[in-house]
Short mmCIF file of C-alpha atoms in Angstrom, two decimals:
data_model
loop_
_atom_site.label_atom_id
_atom_site.label_comp_id
_atom_site.label_asym_id
_atom_site.label_seq_id
_atom_site.Cartn_x
_atom_site.Cartn_y
_atom_site.Cartn_z
CA GLU A 1 -8.78 18.45 4.66
CA THR A 2 -6.46 17.93 1.33
CA GLY A 3 -5.52 14.53 0.56
CA VAL A 4 -2.46 13.19 -0.93
CA THR A 5 -1.77 14.48 -4.21
CA GLN A 6 0.64 13.42 -6.77
CA SER A 7 1.94 14.79 -10.02
CA PRO A 8 2.18 13.98 -12.86
CA THR A 9 -0.75 11.51 -13.51
CA HIS A 10 0.76 9.91 -16.30
CA LEU A 11 4.34 10.07 -17.99
CA ILE A 12 6.18 8.67 -20.39
CA LYS A 13 9.91 8.50 -20.82
CA THR A 14 12.50 6.51 -22.98
CA ARG A 15 15.49 4.35 -21.51
CA GLY A 16 18.28 6.22 -20.03
CA GLN A 17 16.04 9.41 -19.21
CA GLN A 18 15.54 11.04 -15.64
CA VAL A 19 12.37 11.56 -14.11
CA THR A 20 11.09 13.48 -11.01
CA LEU A 21 7.68 12.52 -9.52
CA ARG A 22 6.18 14.79 -6.98
CA CYS A 23 3.79 14.25 -3.72
CA SER A 24 1.87 16.48 -1.37
CA SER A 25 1.33 15.09 1.71
CA GLN A 26 -1.99 15.22 3.79
CA SER A 27 -2.09 18.17 5.94
CA GLY A 28 -0.59 17.51 9.31
CA HIS A 29 1.22 14.48 8.05
CA ASN A 30 5.18 14.60 8.39
CA THR A 31 6.33 10.86 6.94
CA VAL A 32 6.11 10.15 3.31
CA SER A 33 6.50 6.87 1.89
CA TRP A 34 7.24 5.92 -1.74
CA TYR A 35 6.21 2.70 -3.21
CA GLN A 36 6.55 0.99 -6.76
CA GLN A 37 3.50 -1.04 -8.01
CA ALA A 38 4.41 -3.24 -11.27
CA LEU A 39 1.47 -4.58 -13.21
CA GLY A 40 -0.41 -7.22 -11.60
CA GLN A 41 2.02 -6.75 -8.24
CA GLY A 42 1.48 -5.35 -5.03
CA PRO A 43 2.99 -2.10 -3.79
CA GLN A 44 7.02 -2.46 -3.13
CA PHE A 45 8.56 -0.15 -0.87
CA ILE A 46 11.18 2.19 -1.90
CA PHE A 47 12.09 4.57 0.84
CA GLN A 48 10.63 6.74 3.44
CA TYR A 49 10.83 10.31 4.76
CA TYR A 50 10.47 11.71 8.16
CA ARG A 51 11.40 15.49 9.08
CA GLU A 52 13.52 15.87 5.54
CA GLU A 53 15.56 12.85 6.55
CA GLU A 54 15.48 9.40 4.88
CA ASN A 55 14.06 6.65 7.48
CA GLY A 56 14.24 3.38 5.97
CA ARG A 57 14.73 2.08 2.08
CA GLY A 58 13.82 -0.84 0.49
CA ASN A 59 15.75 -3.04 -1.84
CA PHE A 60 15.95 -0.37 -4.77
CA PRO A 61 19.14 0.65 -6.26
CA PRO A 62 20.87 4.04 -5.74
CA ARG A 63 19.48 5.55 -8.96
CA PHE A 64 16.18 5.76 -7.07
CA SER A 65 16.63 8.82 -4.79
CA GLY A 66 14.40 11.44 -2.90
CA LEU A 67 13.78 14.49 -1.07
CA GLN A 68 11.37 15.74 1.59
CA PHE A 69 11.08 19.49 1.98
CA PRO A 70 10.08 21.45 4.84
CA ASN A 71 6.56 21.67 4.34
CA TYR A 72 6.63 17.68 4.10
CA SER A 73 5.93 17.51 0.21
CA SER A 74 8.52 14.89 -1.23
CA GLU A 75 9.89 14.17 -4.54
CA LEU A 76 11.01 10.77 -5.83
CA ASN A 77 13.81 10.92 -8.65
CA VAL A 78 14.82 8.08 -10.87
CA ASN A 79 17.84 8.35 -13.03
CA ALA A 80 19.18 5.95 -15.81
CA LEU A 81 15.76 4.89 -16.56
CA GLU A 82 15.30 1.27 -17.36
CA LEU A 83 12.00 -0.48 -19.24
CA ASP A 84 11.48 -2.32 -15.82
CA ASP A 85 10.92 0.86 -14.20
CA SER A 86 7.49 1.03 -15.83
CA ALA A 87 5.02 1.00 -13.06
CA LEU A 88 2.94 2.86 -11.00
CA TYR A 89 4.38 5.07 -8.34
CA LEU A 90 2.49 5.66 -5.10
CA CYS A 91 3.09 8.29 -2.62
CA ALA A 92 1.53 7.61 1.07
CA SER A 93 1.54 10.06 3.96
CA SER A 94 1.25 9.46 7.82
CA SER A 95 1.38 11.44 10.92
CA GLY A 96 3.89 8.97 12.38
CA GLY A 97 5.69 5.62 11.60
CA ASN A 98 2.76 3.46 12.99
CA GLN A 99 -0.15 5.31 11.84
CA PRO A 100 -2.17 4.43 8.49
CA GLN A 101 -0.56 5.43 5.63
CA HIS A 102 -3.00 7.50 3.26
CA PHE A 103 -2.12 7.11 -0.41
CA GLY A 104 -2.39 9.34 -3.51
CA ASP A 105 -3.81 8.34 -6.84
CA GLY A 106 -0.27 7.56 -8.20
CA THR A 107 2.05 8.51 -11.38
CA ARG A 108 1.78 5.92 -14.11
CA LEU A 109 5.43 5.87 -15.46
CA SER A 110 5.76 4.42 -18.80
CA ILE A 111 9.41 3.68 -19.99
CA LEU A 112 10.07 3.06 -23.88
CA ALA B 1 11.60 -11.53 7.77
CA GLN B 2 8.31 -10.01 7.24
CA LYS B 3 5.79 -11.56 4.66
CA VAL B 4 2.54 -11.15 3.51
CA THR B 5 0.96 -14.21 1.59
CA GLN B 6 -2.53 -13.85 -0.38
CA ALA B 7 -2.79 -17.16 -2.00
CA GLN B 8 -6.20 -16.41 -3.72
CA THR B 9 -5.05 -14.74 -6.99
CA GLU B 10 -8.55 -14.18 -8.59
CA ILE B 11 -11.97 -14.87 -7.17
CA SER B 12 -15.18 -14.32 -8.99
CA VAL B 13 -18.81 -14.36 -7.17
CA VAL B 14 -22.37 -13.59 -8.26
CA GLU B 15 -23.91 -10.70 -6.65
CA LYS B 16 -24.97 -11.04 -3.16
CA GLU B 17 -22.68 -13.98 -2.33
CA ASP B 18 -20.46 -13.71 0.57
CA VAL B 19 -17.03 -13.93 0.05
CA THR B 20 -13.67 -14.17 2.08
CA LEU B 21 -10.47 -13.04 1.23
CA ASP B 22 -7.26 -14.87 2.80
CA CYS B 23 -4.25 -13.20 4.38
CA VAL B 24 -1.37 -14.78 6.01
CA TYR B 25 1.43 -13.12 7.49
CA GLU B 26 4.85 -13.62 8.97
CA THR B 27 6.66 -11.39 11.50
CA ARG B 28 9.07 -11.62 14.45
CA ASP B 29 7.92 -8.68 15.93
CA THR B 30 5.41 -8.71 18.74
CA THR B 31 4.17 -5.31 17.86
CA TYR B 32 2.75 -5.03 14.66
CA TYR B 33 -0.07 -3.70 12.33
CA LEU B 34 -2.24 -5.19 9.82
CA PHE B 35 -4.13 -3.24 7.25
CA TRP B 36 -6.75 -3.94 4.23
CA TYR B 37 -6.55 -1.97 1.08
CA LYS B 38 -9.19 -1.66 -1.71
CA GLN B 39 -7.38 -0.78 -5.21
CA PRO B 40 -10.42 0.02 -7.86
CA PRO B 41 -9.51 -0.01 -11.80
CA SER B 42 -8.83 3.81 -11.28
CA GLY B 43 -5.72 2.89 -9.29
CA GLU B 44 -5.86 4.53 -5.83
CA LEU B 45 -5.36 2.52 -2.58
CA VAL B 46 -8.33 3.07 -0.35
CA PHE B 47 -7.68 2.29 3.13
CA LEU B 48 -9.95 -0.32 4.76
CA ILE B 49 -8.95 -0.90 7.95
CA ARG B 50 -5.88 -1.43 10.54
CA ARG B 51 -5.55 -3.81 13.58
CA ASN B 52 -2.73 -3.87 15.81
CA SER B 53 -1.22 -7.30 17.30
CA PHE B 54 -2.78 -6.72 20.74
CA ASP B 55 -6.58 -6.38 19.46
CA GLU B 56 -7.58 -9.80 18.02
CA GLN B 57 -11.19 -8.63 18.63
CA ASN B 58 -13.02 -9.10 15.06
CA GLU B 59 -14.58 -6.28 13.54
CA ILE B 60 -17.50 -5.49 11.33
CA SER B 61 -18.11 -2.45 9.52
CA GLY B 62 -21.40 -2.77 7.34
CA ARG B 63 -20.86 -5.51 5.04
CA TYR B 64 -17.60 -5.81 5.85
CA SER B 65 -15.95 -7.94 8.67
CA TRP B 66 -12.63 -8.96 9.46
CA ASN B 67 -11.26 -12.06 11.59
CA PHE B 68 -7.64 -11.71 13.02
CA GLN B 69 -6.24 -15.05 14.39
CA LYS B 70 -2.77 -14.71 15.70
CA SER B 71 -2.75 -18.41 16.45
CA THR B 72 -2.66 -19.00 12.88
CA SER B 73 -1.05 -15.56 11.59
CA SER B 74 -4.22 -14.72 9.67
CA PHE B 75 -5.95 -11.72 8.97
CA ASN B 76 -9.13 -12.56 6.99
CA PHE B 77 -11.86 -10.17 5.23
CA THR B 78 -15.23 -11.24 4.53
CA ILE B 79 -17.49 -9.17 2.41
CA THR B 80 -21.08 -10.08 3.09
CA ALA B 81 -23.91 -9.88 0.16
CA SER B 82 -21.16 -8.54 -2.36
CA GLN B 83 -22.07 -6.06 -4.82
CA VAL B 84 -20.53 -5.08 -8.04
CA VAL B 85 -19.15 -2.15 -6.79
CA ASP B 86 -17.00 -4.20 -4.45
CA SER B 87 -15.10 -5.30 -7.57
CA ALA B 88 -11.47 -4.63 -7.21
CA VAL B 89 -7.92 -5.59 -6.20
CA TYR B 90 -7.75 -6.27 -2.45
CA PHE B 91 -4.40 -5.96 -0.70
CA CYS B 92 -3.18 -7.24 2.82
CA ALA B 93 -0.48 -5.26 4.29
CA LEU B 94 1.90 -5.54 7.39
CA SER B 95 3.94 -2.93 9.25
CA ALA B 96 6.09 -3.36 12.18
CA LEU B 97 9.06 -1.57 13.97
CA SER B 98 11.90 -3.58 12.80
CA GLY B 99 10.81 -2.65 9.51
CA THR B 100 10.39 1.27 10.10
CA TYR B 101 6.89 0.57 9.63
CA LYS B 102 7.30 0.27 5.88
CA TYR B 103 4.22 -1.59 4.31
CA ILE B 104 4.90 -5.13 3.24
CA PHE B 105 1.93 -5.97 0.63
CA GLY B 106 0.70 -9.14 -0.29
CA THR B 107 0.25 -9.62 -4.21
CA GLY B 108 -3.39 -9.01 -3.91
CA THR B 109 -6.84 -10.63 -4.75
CA ARG B 110 -8.80 -9.45 -7.53
CA LEU B 111 -12.51 -9.73 -6.66
CA LYS B 112 -14.82 -9.78 -9.40
CA VAL B 113 -18.58 -9.39 -8.51
CA LEU B 114 -20.85 -10.47 -11.21
CA ALA B 115 -24.42 -9.08 -11.67
#
């Protein structure tokens, strides 16, 4: 059974640029959630996708957007990057809303 | 509103000591789930346990045990005979229907186990 995989592992961008992070969900999982974890903090919920539809959103501006594909993989897009966007971005998949979420290793994004 | 509080920012213990990590939560939902995750220096979140709000039975798994008390809204985690490999940041999380089951994480407790 393949777990949750995220790419890339690390990424360096400059302010104002755009970035796309990718996540492959665990086999059999139809729900994907994205979290932002700033240094020294707990993960903060960005949004969740269930069967290609957004199913809940946290307190993040519209420049954070996402997609879920028919194979349940997902992308997180961030436009107009700001210094505060530097963080570890975690993707998690599950087989339903109330089921345990399994996390990928994350993408560490650094904004210069 | 839903909230998770982990008041202990950092704990240091000597190997073989027992240590308890505290977690206090807030929710108005009657059905909710509580979780503990371990985050080693490599960064991935490792699932440790899930409890639902209707099951207050304490659980033991090897050196790990969890004490869930609805009366005090607490879900504490104890490591018995700690080992250096237990050094990590531990997160408590809450999910509930009113929040579309998104996870609300605490700020984490960094555990350092010294040899």
